[in-house]
Structures are given as structure tokens and as C-alpha cells.
Coordinates of C-alpha atoms and ligand atoms in Angstrom, one line a residue:
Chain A
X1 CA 0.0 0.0 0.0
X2 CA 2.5 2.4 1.4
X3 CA 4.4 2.0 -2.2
X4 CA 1.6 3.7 -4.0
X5 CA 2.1 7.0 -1.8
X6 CA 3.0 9.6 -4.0
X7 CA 5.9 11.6 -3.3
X8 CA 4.9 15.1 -4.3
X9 CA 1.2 16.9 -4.3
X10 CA 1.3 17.6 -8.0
X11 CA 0.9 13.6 -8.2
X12 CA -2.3 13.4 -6.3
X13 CA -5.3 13.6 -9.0
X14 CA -8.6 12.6 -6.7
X15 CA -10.4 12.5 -10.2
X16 CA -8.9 9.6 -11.2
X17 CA -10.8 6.8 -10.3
X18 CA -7.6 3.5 -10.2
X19 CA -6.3 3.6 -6.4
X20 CA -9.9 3.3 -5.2
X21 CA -10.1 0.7 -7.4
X22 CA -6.9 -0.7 -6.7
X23 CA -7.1 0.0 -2.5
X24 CA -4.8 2.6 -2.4
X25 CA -6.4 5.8 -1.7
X26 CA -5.5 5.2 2.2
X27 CA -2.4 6.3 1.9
X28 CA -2.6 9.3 -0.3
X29 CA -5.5 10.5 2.3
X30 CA -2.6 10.0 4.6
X31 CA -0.5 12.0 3.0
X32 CA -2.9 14.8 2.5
X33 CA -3.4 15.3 6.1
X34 CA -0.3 15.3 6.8
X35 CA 0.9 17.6 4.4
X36 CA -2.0 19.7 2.6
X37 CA -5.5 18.4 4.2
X38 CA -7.3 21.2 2.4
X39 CA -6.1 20.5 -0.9
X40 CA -7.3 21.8 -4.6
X41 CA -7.3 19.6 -7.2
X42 CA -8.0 21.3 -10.7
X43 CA -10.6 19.3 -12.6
X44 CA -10.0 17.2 -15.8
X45 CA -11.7 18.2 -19.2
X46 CA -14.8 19.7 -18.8
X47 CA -14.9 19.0 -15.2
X48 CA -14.5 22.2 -12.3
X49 CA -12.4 21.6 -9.8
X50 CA -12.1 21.6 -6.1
X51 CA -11.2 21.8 -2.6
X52 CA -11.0 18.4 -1.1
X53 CA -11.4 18.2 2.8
X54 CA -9.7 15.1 4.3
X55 CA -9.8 15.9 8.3
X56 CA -12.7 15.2 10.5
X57 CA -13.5 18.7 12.0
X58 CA -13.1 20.1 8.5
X59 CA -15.8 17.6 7.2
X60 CA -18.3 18.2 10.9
X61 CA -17.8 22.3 10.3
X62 CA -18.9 21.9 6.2
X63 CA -21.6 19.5 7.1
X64 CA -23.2 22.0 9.7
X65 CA -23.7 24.5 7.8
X66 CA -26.3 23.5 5.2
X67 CA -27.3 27.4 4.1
X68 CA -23.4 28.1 3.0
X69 CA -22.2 24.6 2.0
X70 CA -25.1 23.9 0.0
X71 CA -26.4 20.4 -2.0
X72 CA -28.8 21.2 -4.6
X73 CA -25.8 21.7 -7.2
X74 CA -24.5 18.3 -7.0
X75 CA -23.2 16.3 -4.2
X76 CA -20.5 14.4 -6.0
X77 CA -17.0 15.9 -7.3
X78 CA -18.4 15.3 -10.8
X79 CA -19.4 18.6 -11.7
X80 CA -19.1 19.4 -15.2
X81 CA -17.5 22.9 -15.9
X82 CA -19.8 23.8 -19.6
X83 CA -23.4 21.5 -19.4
X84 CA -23.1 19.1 -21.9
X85 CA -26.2 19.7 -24.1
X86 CA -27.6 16.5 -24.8
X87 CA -31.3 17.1 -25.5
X88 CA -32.2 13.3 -25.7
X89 CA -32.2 12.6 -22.1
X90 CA -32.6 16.4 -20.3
X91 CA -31.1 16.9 -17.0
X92 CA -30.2 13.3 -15.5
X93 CA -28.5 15.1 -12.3
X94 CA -31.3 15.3 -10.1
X95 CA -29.8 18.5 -9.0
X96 CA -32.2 20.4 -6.2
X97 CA -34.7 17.6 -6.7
X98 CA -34.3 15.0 -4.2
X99 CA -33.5 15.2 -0.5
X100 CA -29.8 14.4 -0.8
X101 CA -29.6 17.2 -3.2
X102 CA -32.3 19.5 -1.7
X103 CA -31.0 22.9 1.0
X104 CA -32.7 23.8 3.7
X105 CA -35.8 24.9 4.3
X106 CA -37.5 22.5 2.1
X107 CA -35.4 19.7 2.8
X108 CA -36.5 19.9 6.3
X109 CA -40.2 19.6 5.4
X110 CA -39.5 17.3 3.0
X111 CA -37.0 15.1 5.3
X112 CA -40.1 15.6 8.2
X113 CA -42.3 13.6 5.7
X114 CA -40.6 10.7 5.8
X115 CA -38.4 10.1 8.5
X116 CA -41.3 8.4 10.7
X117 CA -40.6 5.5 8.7
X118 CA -36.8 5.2 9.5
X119 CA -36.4 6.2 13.2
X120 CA -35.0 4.0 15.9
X121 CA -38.2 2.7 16.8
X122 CA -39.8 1.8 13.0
X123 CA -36.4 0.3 12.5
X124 CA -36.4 -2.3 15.6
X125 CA -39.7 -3.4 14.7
X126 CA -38.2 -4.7 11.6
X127 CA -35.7 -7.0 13.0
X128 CA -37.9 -10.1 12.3
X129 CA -38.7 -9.2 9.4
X130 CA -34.6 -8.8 8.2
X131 CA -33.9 -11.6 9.8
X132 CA -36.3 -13.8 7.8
X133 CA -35.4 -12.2 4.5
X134 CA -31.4 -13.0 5.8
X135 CA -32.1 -16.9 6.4
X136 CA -33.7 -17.2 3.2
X137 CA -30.9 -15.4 1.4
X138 CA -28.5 -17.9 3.5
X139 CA -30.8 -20.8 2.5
X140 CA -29.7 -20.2 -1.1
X141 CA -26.1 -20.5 -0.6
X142 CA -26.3 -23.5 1.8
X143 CA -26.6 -26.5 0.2
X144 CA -23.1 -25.4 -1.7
X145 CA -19.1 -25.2 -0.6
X146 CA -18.5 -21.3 -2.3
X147 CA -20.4 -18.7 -3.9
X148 CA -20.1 -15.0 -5.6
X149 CA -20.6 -13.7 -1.9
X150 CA -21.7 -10.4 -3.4
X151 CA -24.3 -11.9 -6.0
X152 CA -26.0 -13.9 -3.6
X153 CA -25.6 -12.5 -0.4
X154 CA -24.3 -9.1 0.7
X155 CA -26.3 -7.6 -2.3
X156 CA -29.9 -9.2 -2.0
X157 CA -30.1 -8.3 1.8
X158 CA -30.4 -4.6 1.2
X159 CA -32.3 -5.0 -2.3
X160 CA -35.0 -6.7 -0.7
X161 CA -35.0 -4.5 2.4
X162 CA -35.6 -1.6 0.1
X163 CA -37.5 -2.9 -2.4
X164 CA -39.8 -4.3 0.0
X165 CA -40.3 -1.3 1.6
X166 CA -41.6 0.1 -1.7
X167 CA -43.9 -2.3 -1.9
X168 CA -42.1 -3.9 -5.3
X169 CA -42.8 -6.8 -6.1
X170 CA -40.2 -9.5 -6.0
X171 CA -40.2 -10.3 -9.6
X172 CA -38.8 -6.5 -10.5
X173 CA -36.0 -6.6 -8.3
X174 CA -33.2 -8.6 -10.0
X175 CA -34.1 -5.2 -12.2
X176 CA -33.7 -3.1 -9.6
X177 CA -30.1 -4.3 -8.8
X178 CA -29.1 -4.2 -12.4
X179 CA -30.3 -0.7 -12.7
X180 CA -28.5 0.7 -9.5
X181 CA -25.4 -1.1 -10.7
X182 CA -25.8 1.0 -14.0
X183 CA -26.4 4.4 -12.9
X184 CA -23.8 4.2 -9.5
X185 CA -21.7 2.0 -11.6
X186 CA -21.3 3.8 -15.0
X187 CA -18.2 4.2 -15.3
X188 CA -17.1 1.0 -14.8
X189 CA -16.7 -1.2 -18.0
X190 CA -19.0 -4.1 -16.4
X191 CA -22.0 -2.5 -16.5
X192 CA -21.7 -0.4 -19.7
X193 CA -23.9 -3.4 -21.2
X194 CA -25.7 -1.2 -23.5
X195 CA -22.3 -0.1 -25.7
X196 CA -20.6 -2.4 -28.1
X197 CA -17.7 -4.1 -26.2
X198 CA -15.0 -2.0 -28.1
X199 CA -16.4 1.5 -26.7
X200 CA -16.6 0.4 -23.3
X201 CA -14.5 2.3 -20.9
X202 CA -14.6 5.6 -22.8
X203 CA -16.4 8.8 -20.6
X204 CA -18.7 8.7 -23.7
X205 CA -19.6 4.9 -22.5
X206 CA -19.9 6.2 -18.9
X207 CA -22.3 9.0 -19.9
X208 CA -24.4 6.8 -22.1
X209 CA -24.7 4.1 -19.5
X210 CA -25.6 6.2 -16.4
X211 CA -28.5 7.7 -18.6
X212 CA -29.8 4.4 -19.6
X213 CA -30.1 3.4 -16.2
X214 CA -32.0 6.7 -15.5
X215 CA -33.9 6.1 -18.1
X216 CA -35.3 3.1 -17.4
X217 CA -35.7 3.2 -13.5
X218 CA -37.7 6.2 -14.4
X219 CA -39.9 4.4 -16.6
X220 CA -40.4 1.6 -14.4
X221 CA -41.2 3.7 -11.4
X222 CA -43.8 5.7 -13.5
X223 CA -45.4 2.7 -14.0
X224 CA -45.4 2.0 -10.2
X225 CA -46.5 5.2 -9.3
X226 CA -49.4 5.0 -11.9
X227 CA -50.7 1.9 -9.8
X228 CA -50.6 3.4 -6.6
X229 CA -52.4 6.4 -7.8
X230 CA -55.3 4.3 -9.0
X231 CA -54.4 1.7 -6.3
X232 CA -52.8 3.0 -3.3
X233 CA -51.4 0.1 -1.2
X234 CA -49.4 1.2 2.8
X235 CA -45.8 1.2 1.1
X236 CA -43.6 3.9 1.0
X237 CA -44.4 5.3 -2.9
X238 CA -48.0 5.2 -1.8
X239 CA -47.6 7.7 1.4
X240 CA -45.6 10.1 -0.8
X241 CA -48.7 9.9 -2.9
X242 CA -50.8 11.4 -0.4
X243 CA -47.9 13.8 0.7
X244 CA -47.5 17.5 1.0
X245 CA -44.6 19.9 1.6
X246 CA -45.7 23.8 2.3
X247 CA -49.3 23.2 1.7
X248 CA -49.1 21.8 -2.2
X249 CA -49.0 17.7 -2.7
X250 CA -45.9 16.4 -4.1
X251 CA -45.6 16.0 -8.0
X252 CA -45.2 12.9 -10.0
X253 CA -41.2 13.7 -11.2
X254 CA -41.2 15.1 -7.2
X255 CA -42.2 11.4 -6.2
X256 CA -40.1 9.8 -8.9
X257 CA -36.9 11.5 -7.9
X258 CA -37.8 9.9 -4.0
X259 CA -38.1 6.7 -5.7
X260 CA -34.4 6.9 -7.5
X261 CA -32.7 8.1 -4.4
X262 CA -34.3 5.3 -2.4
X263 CA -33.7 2.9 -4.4
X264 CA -29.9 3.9 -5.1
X265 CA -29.0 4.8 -1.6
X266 CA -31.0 1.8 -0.1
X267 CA -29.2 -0.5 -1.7
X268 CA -25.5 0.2 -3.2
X269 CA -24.1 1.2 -0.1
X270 CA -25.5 -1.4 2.6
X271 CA -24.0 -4.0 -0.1
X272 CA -20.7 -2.9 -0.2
X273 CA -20.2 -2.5 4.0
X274 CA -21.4 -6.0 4.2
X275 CA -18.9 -7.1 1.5
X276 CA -16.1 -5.1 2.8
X277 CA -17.4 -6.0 6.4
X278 CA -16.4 -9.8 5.5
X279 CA -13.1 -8.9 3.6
X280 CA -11.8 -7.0 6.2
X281 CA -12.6 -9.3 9.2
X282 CA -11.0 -12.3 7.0
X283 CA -8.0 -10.1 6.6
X284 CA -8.2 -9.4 10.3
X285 CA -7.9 -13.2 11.6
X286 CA -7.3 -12.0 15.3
X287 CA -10.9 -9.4 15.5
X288 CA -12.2 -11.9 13.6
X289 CA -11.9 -14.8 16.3
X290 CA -12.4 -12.7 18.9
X291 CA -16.0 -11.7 17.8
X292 CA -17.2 -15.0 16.8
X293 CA -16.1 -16.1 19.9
X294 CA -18.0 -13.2 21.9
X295 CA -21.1 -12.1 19.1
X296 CA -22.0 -9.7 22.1
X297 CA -19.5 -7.4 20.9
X298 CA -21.2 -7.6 17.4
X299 CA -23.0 -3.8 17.4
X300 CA -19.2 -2.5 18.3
X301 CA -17.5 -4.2 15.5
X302 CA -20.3 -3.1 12.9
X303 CA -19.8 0.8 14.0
X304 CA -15.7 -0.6 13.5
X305 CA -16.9 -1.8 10.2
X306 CA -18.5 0.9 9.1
X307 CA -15.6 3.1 9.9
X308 CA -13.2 1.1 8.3
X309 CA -14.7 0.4 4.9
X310 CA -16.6 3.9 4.5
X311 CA -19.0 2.6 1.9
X312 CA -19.7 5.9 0.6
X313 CA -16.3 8.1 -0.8
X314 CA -17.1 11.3 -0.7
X315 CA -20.0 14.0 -0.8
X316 CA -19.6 17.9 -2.1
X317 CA -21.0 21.2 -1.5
X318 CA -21.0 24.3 -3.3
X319 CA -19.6 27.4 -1.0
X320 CA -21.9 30.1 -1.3
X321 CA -19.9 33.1 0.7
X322 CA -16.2 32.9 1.5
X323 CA -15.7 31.0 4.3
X324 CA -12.1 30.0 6.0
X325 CA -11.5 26.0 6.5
X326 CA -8.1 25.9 8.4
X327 CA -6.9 28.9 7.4
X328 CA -7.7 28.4 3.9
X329 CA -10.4 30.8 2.4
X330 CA -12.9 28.9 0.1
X331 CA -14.6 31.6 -2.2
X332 CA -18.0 31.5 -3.3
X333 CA -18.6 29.4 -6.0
X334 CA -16.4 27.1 -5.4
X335 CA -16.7 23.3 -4.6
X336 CA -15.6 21.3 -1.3
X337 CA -15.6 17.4 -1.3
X338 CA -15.1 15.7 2.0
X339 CA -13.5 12.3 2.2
X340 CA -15.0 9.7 4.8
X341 CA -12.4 7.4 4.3
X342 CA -10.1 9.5 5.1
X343 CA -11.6 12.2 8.3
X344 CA -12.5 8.3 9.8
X345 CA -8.7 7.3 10.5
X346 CA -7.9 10.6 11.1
X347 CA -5.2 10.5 13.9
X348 CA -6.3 13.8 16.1
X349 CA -9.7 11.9 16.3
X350 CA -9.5 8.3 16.2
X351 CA -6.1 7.1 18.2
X352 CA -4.5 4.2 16.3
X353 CA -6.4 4.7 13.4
X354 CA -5.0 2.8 11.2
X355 CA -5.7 -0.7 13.6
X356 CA -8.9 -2.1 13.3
X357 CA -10.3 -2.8 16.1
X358 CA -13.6 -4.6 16.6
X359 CA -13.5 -3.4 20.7
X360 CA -13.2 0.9 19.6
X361 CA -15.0 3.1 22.2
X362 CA -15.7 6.2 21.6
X363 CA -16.0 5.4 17.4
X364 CA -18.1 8.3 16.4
X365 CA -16.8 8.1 12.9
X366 CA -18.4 9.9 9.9
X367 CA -19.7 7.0 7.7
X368 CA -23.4 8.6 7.5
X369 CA -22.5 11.9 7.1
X370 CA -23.4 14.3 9.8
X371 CA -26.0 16.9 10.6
X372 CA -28.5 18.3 7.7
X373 CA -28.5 15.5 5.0
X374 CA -27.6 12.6 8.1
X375 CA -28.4 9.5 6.5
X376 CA -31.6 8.6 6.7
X377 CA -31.4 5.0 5.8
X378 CA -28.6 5.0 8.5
X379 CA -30.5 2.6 11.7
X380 CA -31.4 0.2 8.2
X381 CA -27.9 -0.2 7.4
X382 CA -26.9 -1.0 10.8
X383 CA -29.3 -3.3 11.4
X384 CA -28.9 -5.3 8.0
X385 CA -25.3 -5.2 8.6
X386 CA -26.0 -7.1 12.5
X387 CA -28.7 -9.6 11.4
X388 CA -26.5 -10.4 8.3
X389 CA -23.0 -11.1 10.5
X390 CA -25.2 -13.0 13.2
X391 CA -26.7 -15.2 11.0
X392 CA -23.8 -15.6 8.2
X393 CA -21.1 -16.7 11.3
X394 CA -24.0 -19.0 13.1
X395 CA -24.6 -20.9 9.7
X396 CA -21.0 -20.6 7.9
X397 CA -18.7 -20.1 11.0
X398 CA -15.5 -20.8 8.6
X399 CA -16.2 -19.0 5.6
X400 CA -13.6 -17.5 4.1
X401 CA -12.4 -15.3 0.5
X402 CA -11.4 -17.9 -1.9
X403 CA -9.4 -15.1 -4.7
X404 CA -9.6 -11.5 -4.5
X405 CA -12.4 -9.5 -4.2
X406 CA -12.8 -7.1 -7.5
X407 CA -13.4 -3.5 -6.6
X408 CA -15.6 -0.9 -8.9
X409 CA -13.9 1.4 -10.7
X410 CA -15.7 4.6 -8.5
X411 CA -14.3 7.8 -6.6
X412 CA -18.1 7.6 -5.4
X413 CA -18.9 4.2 -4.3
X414 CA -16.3 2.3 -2.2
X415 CA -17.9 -0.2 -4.3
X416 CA -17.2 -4.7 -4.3
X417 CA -18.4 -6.4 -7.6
X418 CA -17.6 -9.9 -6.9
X419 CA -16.4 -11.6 -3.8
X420 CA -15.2 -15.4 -4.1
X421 CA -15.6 -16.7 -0.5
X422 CA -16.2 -20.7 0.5
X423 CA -17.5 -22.1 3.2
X424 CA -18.6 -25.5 4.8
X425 CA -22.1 -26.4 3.5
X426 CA -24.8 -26.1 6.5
X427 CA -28.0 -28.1 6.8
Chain B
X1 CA -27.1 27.8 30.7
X2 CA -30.1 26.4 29.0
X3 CA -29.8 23.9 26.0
X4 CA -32.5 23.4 23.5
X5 CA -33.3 20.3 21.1
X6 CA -34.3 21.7 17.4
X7 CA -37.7 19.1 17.4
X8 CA -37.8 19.5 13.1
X9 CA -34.3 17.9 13.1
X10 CA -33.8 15.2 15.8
X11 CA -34.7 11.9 14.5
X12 CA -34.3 9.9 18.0
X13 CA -30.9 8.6 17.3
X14 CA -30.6 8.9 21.4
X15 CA -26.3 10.0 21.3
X16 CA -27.7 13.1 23.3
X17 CA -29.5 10.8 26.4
X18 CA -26.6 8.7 26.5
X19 CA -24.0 11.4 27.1
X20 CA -25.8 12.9 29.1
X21 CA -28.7 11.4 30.5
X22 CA -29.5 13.7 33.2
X23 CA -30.3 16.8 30.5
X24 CA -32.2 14.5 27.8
X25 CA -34.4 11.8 27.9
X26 CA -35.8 10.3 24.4
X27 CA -39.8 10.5 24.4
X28 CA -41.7 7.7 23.3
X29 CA -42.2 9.5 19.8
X30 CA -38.3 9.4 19.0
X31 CA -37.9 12.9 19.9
X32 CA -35.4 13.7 22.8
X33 CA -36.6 16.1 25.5
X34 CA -34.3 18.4 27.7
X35 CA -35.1 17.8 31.4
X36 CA -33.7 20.4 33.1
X37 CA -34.4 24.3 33.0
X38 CA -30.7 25.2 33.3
X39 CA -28.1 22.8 32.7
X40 CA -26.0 22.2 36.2
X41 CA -22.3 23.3 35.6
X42 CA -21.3 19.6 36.5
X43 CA -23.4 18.7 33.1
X44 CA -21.8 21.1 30.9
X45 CA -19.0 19.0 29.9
X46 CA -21.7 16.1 28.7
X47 CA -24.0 18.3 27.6
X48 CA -21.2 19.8 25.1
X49 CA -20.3 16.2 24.0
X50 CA -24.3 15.7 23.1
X51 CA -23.9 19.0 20.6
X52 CA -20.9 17.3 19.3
X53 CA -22.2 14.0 18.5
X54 CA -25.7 14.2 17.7
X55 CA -26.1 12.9 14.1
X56 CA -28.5 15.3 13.1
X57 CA -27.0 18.8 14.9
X58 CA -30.4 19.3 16.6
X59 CA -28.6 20.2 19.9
X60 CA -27.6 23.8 20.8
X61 CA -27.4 26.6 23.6
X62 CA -30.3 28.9 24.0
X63 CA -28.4 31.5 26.3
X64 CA -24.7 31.7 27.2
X65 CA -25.6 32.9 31.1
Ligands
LIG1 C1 -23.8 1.4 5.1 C2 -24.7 1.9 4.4 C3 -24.9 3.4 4.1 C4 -24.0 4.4 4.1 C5 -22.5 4.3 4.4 C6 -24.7 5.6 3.8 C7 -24.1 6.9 3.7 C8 -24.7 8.1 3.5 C9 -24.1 9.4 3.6 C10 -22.7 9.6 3.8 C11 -25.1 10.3 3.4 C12 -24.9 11.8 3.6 C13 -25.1 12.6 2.4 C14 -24.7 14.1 2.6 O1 -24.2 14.5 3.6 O2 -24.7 14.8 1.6 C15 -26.4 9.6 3.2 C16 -27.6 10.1 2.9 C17 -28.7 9.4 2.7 N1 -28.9 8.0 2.8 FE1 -27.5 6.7 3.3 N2 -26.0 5.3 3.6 C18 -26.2 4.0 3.8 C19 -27.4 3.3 3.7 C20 -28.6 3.8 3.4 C21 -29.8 3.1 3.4 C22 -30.0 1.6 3.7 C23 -30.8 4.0 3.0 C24 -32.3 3.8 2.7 C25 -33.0 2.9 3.3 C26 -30.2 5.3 2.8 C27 -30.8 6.5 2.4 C28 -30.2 7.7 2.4 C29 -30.9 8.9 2.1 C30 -32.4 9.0 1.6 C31 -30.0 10.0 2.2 C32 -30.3 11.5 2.0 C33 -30.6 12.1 3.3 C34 -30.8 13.6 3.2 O3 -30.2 14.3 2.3 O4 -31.5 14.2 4.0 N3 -28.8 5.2 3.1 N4 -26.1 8.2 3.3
LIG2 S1 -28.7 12.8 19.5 FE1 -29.7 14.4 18.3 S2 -31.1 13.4 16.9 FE2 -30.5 12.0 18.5 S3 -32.1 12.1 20.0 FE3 -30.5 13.4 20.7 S4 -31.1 15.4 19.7 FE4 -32.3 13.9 18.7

């Protein structure tokens, strides 16, 4: 790892999507807070640049101030410079359209609608519920010795948490995961199914498939929401339905939008932490014994987990009025991204932060964001992630990676394609 | 000093009532409640931990006296 540190700043390029892929970001992040943690990074081609944030009281000052560090002009670093016109698909950004993209105050109201449905309480009485949807996942695997551990495991758990709480049926959502895969996975060869073989890779490739995924989850959830108009059934889509914000109910593209972000955010990100969850307690024999041998310490190890792998990369703002971040003024107009990966093994916070350590008290790490836009999905995750690493060490105590896991090509999504693992078969 | 809890933001993710449980307690409808008028100096400490960590930023001081 440490041979991938670059030696001088002009080297670092957080554009360029290979050491996520390869695992190797860790130690450029290290290097940045060491030497520049508020560092600029001009954008490539017709992408603007910006100030990436890489220590943890940098990242809790941005994310408290909603009203100056705003969303609703992207929250990812991929900003382009000059709008590509491309008049077949319209604007595919969902810019100031969906809660993760939305500033204060609508996004309160709008965050007020829904968040009955995710709170502590709403979450715990679905613990049965996961954990049935978890032994029948298991059930799948367990008359086998090895499996794509992604494929059939760590990525069905969230899919069908989400989808069910949609109210999808179960038919669409082998759909649903190719279609997330697409739009969060775009720019990675794999999924850019819809260009001839010998384009793939291209930004043109990338483009192309992100907006056929749009496409086509938009389509399907028109459909969906048609239904529920005619139909309305006690699922998420259908209490949107009856919905208002300020007074006026919500609009069809309002509702649609909801939908995307659910279904992206519900099920991408939950996916990888369990993946990465597994590789890194295999690569951690010594954690690894010690909480299969205790499962009590389970809850500890998941927060561990979750600062560890930091599922999702990054998220940016927009500055809108200069503003000093450690001494460095960021003018208006110009972009932040802050870096979980990196503000979660920051040193000042986290002592030892480069052990993993399944036993960490305090670990108030940053995986779910902070303040304003706090995940919402965040008690899901958790929970999923417990149920899954109760069940998955009680059935397949000695399952273990069987080759190397390959990693998405994504400065988004700390995102795990395939996992080989193998495993005794259970009964 | 007096400490308030922004009811449109807290979610119930409980941080605040376990820093400092004698200056919040989570209501039955996920929303945490401050229990005291003004915040005992001895409780400052815990109660500043409670700003620090709550998920959603709901927490803050109301008056500096
Ligand atoms: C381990 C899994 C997960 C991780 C690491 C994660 C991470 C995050 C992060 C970092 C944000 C903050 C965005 C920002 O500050 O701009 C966020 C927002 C959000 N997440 Fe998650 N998430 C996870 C799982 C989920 C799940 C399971 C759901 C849905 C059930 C979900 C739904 C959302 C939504 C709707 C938002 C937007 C909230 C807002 O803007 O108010 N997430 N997530
Ligand atoms: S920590 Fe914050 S969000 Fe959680 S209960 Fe306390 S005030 Fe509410």
C-alpha cells in the first residue's frame, strides 16, 4: 500500500478513479493530512475543480452549515465545468430535486415527511422481518461449498429491504439491482452493457450508461407510481402519494426522484459494508476470532466496520460566501468534497487509526455523514449489517475469500463487484 | 445555561440521552426532551459532547448565562 504514496502533491489527482479501485487511496489521504488536508485539485476536461477536505473537524464544520455549504448543485466531485447539451435525455443530475440534493428549508419539510418510517423505533420493529429475509438469502447458498458472496448475499439483503419497503414486487428486483449497478456503476466497464464491447471504458460509455439506467428506472417507477395512484397500497411510494410539503402535494417527477434516491441509496451502499465487512474481518484473523467467539461485541465491531470500509467516498458542496476552512479561504462558488475514508482514520480523532479494532470506544466516525442531509437510511444499514454477520457466522462459522475481491472502478462508491468466498455447506 | 433540542431535526438517534442522560431523555415519539431548566455546571461537559455528536446537529445553547 505504502508503495503507491506519491511523493509530491502535483501527483495526487482525486479525479482519477484507479487507487480506489486498486485499494490505495488510504495512503494518499494520509499524506494529505499530513501535508495539505485542504487540498485543490483542478478538474480534468470539462470537469471544475475543487477543494477536497480530508480531516474530520473540517468535514463536521462543512456538514453544519447546510445554508453556505449547499447540496442542490451536486453532491458528488463530478461537476461538469460547460453543461453538456444533450437534448435526448434532459437533466439526469437530479440537482435540487431529491433530499440528498435539496438545501434547507425545504429539505427539512420534506426530510419531516418521511423520516417516521426510518427512526429507531420503526427500525427495531423490523428485525424479524430482516432476519427472515437474511435466512432465506442464507438458505440459497447453503446446500453449496462457495459462492459469488456479493451476488448472492451481501447484495440481495439490502435489495429486498428496500424494495420491500416500496412495496415492489419481488419479480422487479433482480431489475432493480441491475439498474443501481448502472447508474452508480457507469463508469465502470462491467456495467456499460448497453455499448458495443470495443467503446466500453470511454467517458462517452460512462455517460451513455448512467442515462440508460435513468432512463429506465424512471420508466419503471412511472409505472409503479401510476398503480398506486389508481391503487394506493401502505408502502412507502403510496404515502408520498398522499404527501404534501408547504401546503401543495408532491408532483409525479417530485415522487419519482424519492423513488431513485431510495432505491440507489437503499441498496449500493449497505451492499458494499457488508462485502467489505467480510473482507476485512478475513484479513483481520485476530478481530475476527475474537467476535465470533463473543457475538456480544457484534453492534461495536459493525460501527468498527463501518468506519473502516466507509462505503460511501465522498459527498460535495458548493460554497456560497467565502468562508475559512483551516486557514484556507474557500470563495464562493467554489466546490468542497469531503473524504469519509479518510476524516474516519484521522489521527487527532480516532487514536490508532490505522488498527482495526472490533473493541473501539468512543468510534463516532463519519460514515453517514453528519447533521443536515444525516443518512436517513442510517438505523437500516446498521441493522442489516448485525442480522447479516449474526446469522452468516451461526450458519458458515469458517467462511472464508477464496481469490480476491474485485473492486468498482468509482471515486463515489467504495464499491465490491464480486467476492469469491467458500464455506462448509450447512444443513 | 439552558440547552434546547431543534424538534424539526432530531430523528431519536438517542447520542444526546446517552452522554448525558441527566439533560435528555428520548420520548416515546423518538424525539429527545431536555429535562432540566438550566443545565447544572457539572453537566456542561456532557452536555457539550451531546452538541458534538448528535447525528442530526439538533442540539444547541439557548443563552450563554
Ligand atoms: C452502510 C450503508 C450506508 C452508508 C455508508 C450511507 C451513507 C450516507 C451518507 C454519507 C449520506 C450523507 C449525504 C450528505 O451528507 O450529503 C447519506 C444520505 C442518505 N442516505 Fe445513506 N448510507 C447507507 C445506507 C442507506 C440506506 C439503507 C438508505 C435507505 C433505506 C439510505 C438512504 C439515504 C438517504 C435518503 C440519504 C439522504 C438524506 C438527506 O439528504 O437528508 N442510506 N447516506
Ligand atoms: S442525538 Fe440528536 S437526533 Fe439523536 S435524540 Fe438526541 S437530539 Fe435527537
Amino acid at each position: 500500500m505504502t508503495s503507491a504514496a506519491p511523493l509530491t502533491l502535483d501527483q495526487i489527482n482525486l479525479f482519477d478513479p484507479t487507487p480506489f479501485e486498486m485499494g490505495e487511496a488510504h495512503a494518499i489521504f494520509k499524506y494529505l493530512r499530513n501535508n495539505k488536508p485542504v487540498f485543490w485539485n483542478d478538474g480534468p476536461e470539462n470537469l471544475v475543480g475543487t477543494w477536497n477536505l480530508t480531516k474530520f473537524e473540517d468535514v463536521v464544520a462543512v456538514s453544519r452549515l447546510p445554508e453556505t455549504f449547499i447540496s442542490s448543485t451536486g453532491i458528488t466531485q463530478m461537476k461538469l465545468a460547460v453543461p453538456e447539451s444533450d437534448g435526448l435525455f434532459g437533466d439526469t443530475s437530479g440537482n435540487g430535486k431529491m433530499l440528498i440534493t435539496m438545501d434547507p428549508p425545504r429539505h427539512v419539510r420534506l426530510r419531516r415527511l418521511v423520516n417516521k418510517g426510518f427512526t429507531p423505533r420503526a427500525v427495531a420493529a423490523m428485525e424479524a422481518h430482516i432476519r427472515e429475509i437474511t435466512t432465506e438469502i442464507l438458505d440459497g447458498i447453503a446446500g453449496r461449498r462457495s459462492c459469488d458472496f456479493v451476488l448472492e448475499v451481501s447484495s440481495q439483503l439490502p435489495l429486498a429491504v428496500i424494495c420491500g419497503m416500496m412495496g415492489l414486487e419481488k419479480k422487479d428486483w433482480p431489475l432493480m439491482f441491475q439498474l443501481t449497478n448502472k447508474v452508480l456503476g457507469a463508469g465502470d466497464p462491467e456495467y456499460q452493457t448497453d455499448v458495443p464491447e470495443d467503446q466500453r471504458g470511454s467517458r462517452e460509455a460512462a455517460n451513455m450508461t448512467g442515462a440508460m439506467g435513468f432512463m429506465q428506472m424512471f420508466a419503471f417507477f412511472g409505472q409503479q407510481l401510476q398503480k398506486r395512484r389508481v391503487d394506493p397500497e401502505s408502502d412507502l411510494i403510496s404515502l408520498l402519494c398522499g404527501s404534501e410539503v408547504d401546503g401543495e402535494a408532491l408532483n409525479d417527477e417530485e415522487i419519482l426522484w424519492f423513488c431513485f434516491l431510495l432505491i440507489l441509496a437503499g441498496n449500493e451502499t449497505t451492499r458494499n459494508a457488508i462485502s467489505g465487512g467480510l473482507i476485512t474481518l478475513c484479513e483481520h484473523p485476530d478481530q475476527r476470532q475474537k467476535l465470533q467467539s463473543d457475538m456480544s461485541l457484534l453492534p461495536s465491531a459493525v460501527e468498527e466496520i463501518l468506519r473502516w470500509v466507509s462505503p460511501v467516498t465522498h459527498m460535495a458542496r458548493e460554497c456560497t460566501r467565502d468562508t475559512e476552512i483551516r486557514g484556507q479561504l474557500i470563495r464562493a462558488g467554489e466546490r468542497v468534497t469531503m473524504w469519509y475514508p479518510s476524516v474516519n482514520r484521522d489521527e487527532d480523532i480516532f487514536p490508532n487509526a490505522d488498527t482495526f479494532d472490533i473493541t473501539r470506544t468512543p468510534n463516532d466516525h463519519l460514515a453517514f455523514g453528519i447533521g443536515e442531509h444525516f443518512c436517513l437510511g442510517a438505523g437500516f444499514a446498521r441493522l442489516e449489517l448485525k442480522v447479516m454477520f449474526e446469522e452468516l457466522f451461526r450458519r458458515f462459522p469458517d467462511i472464508d475469500m477464496d481469490g480476491p475481491a474485485e473492486r468498482l472502478r468509482s471515486t463515489f462508491i467504495g464499491g465490491i463487484k464480486h467476492l469469491p468466498v467458500r464455506y462448509t455447506p450447512a444443513g | 445555561m439552558k440547552v434546547q433540542v431543534n424538534e424539526d431535526m432530531c430523528e431519536g438517534h438517542g447520542k444526546c440521552q446517552n452522554a448525558a442522560p441527566a439533560v435528555f431523555r428520548l420520548r416515546e415519539d423518538d424525539v429527545s426532551e431536555v429535562i432540566v431548566d438550566v443545565v447544572p455546571a457539572e453537566e456542561v461537559e456532557r452536555v457539550e459532547r451531546a452538541i458534538r455528536l448528535c447525528p442530526r446537529q439538533a442540539i444547541k445553547w439557548v443563552s450563554q448565562t
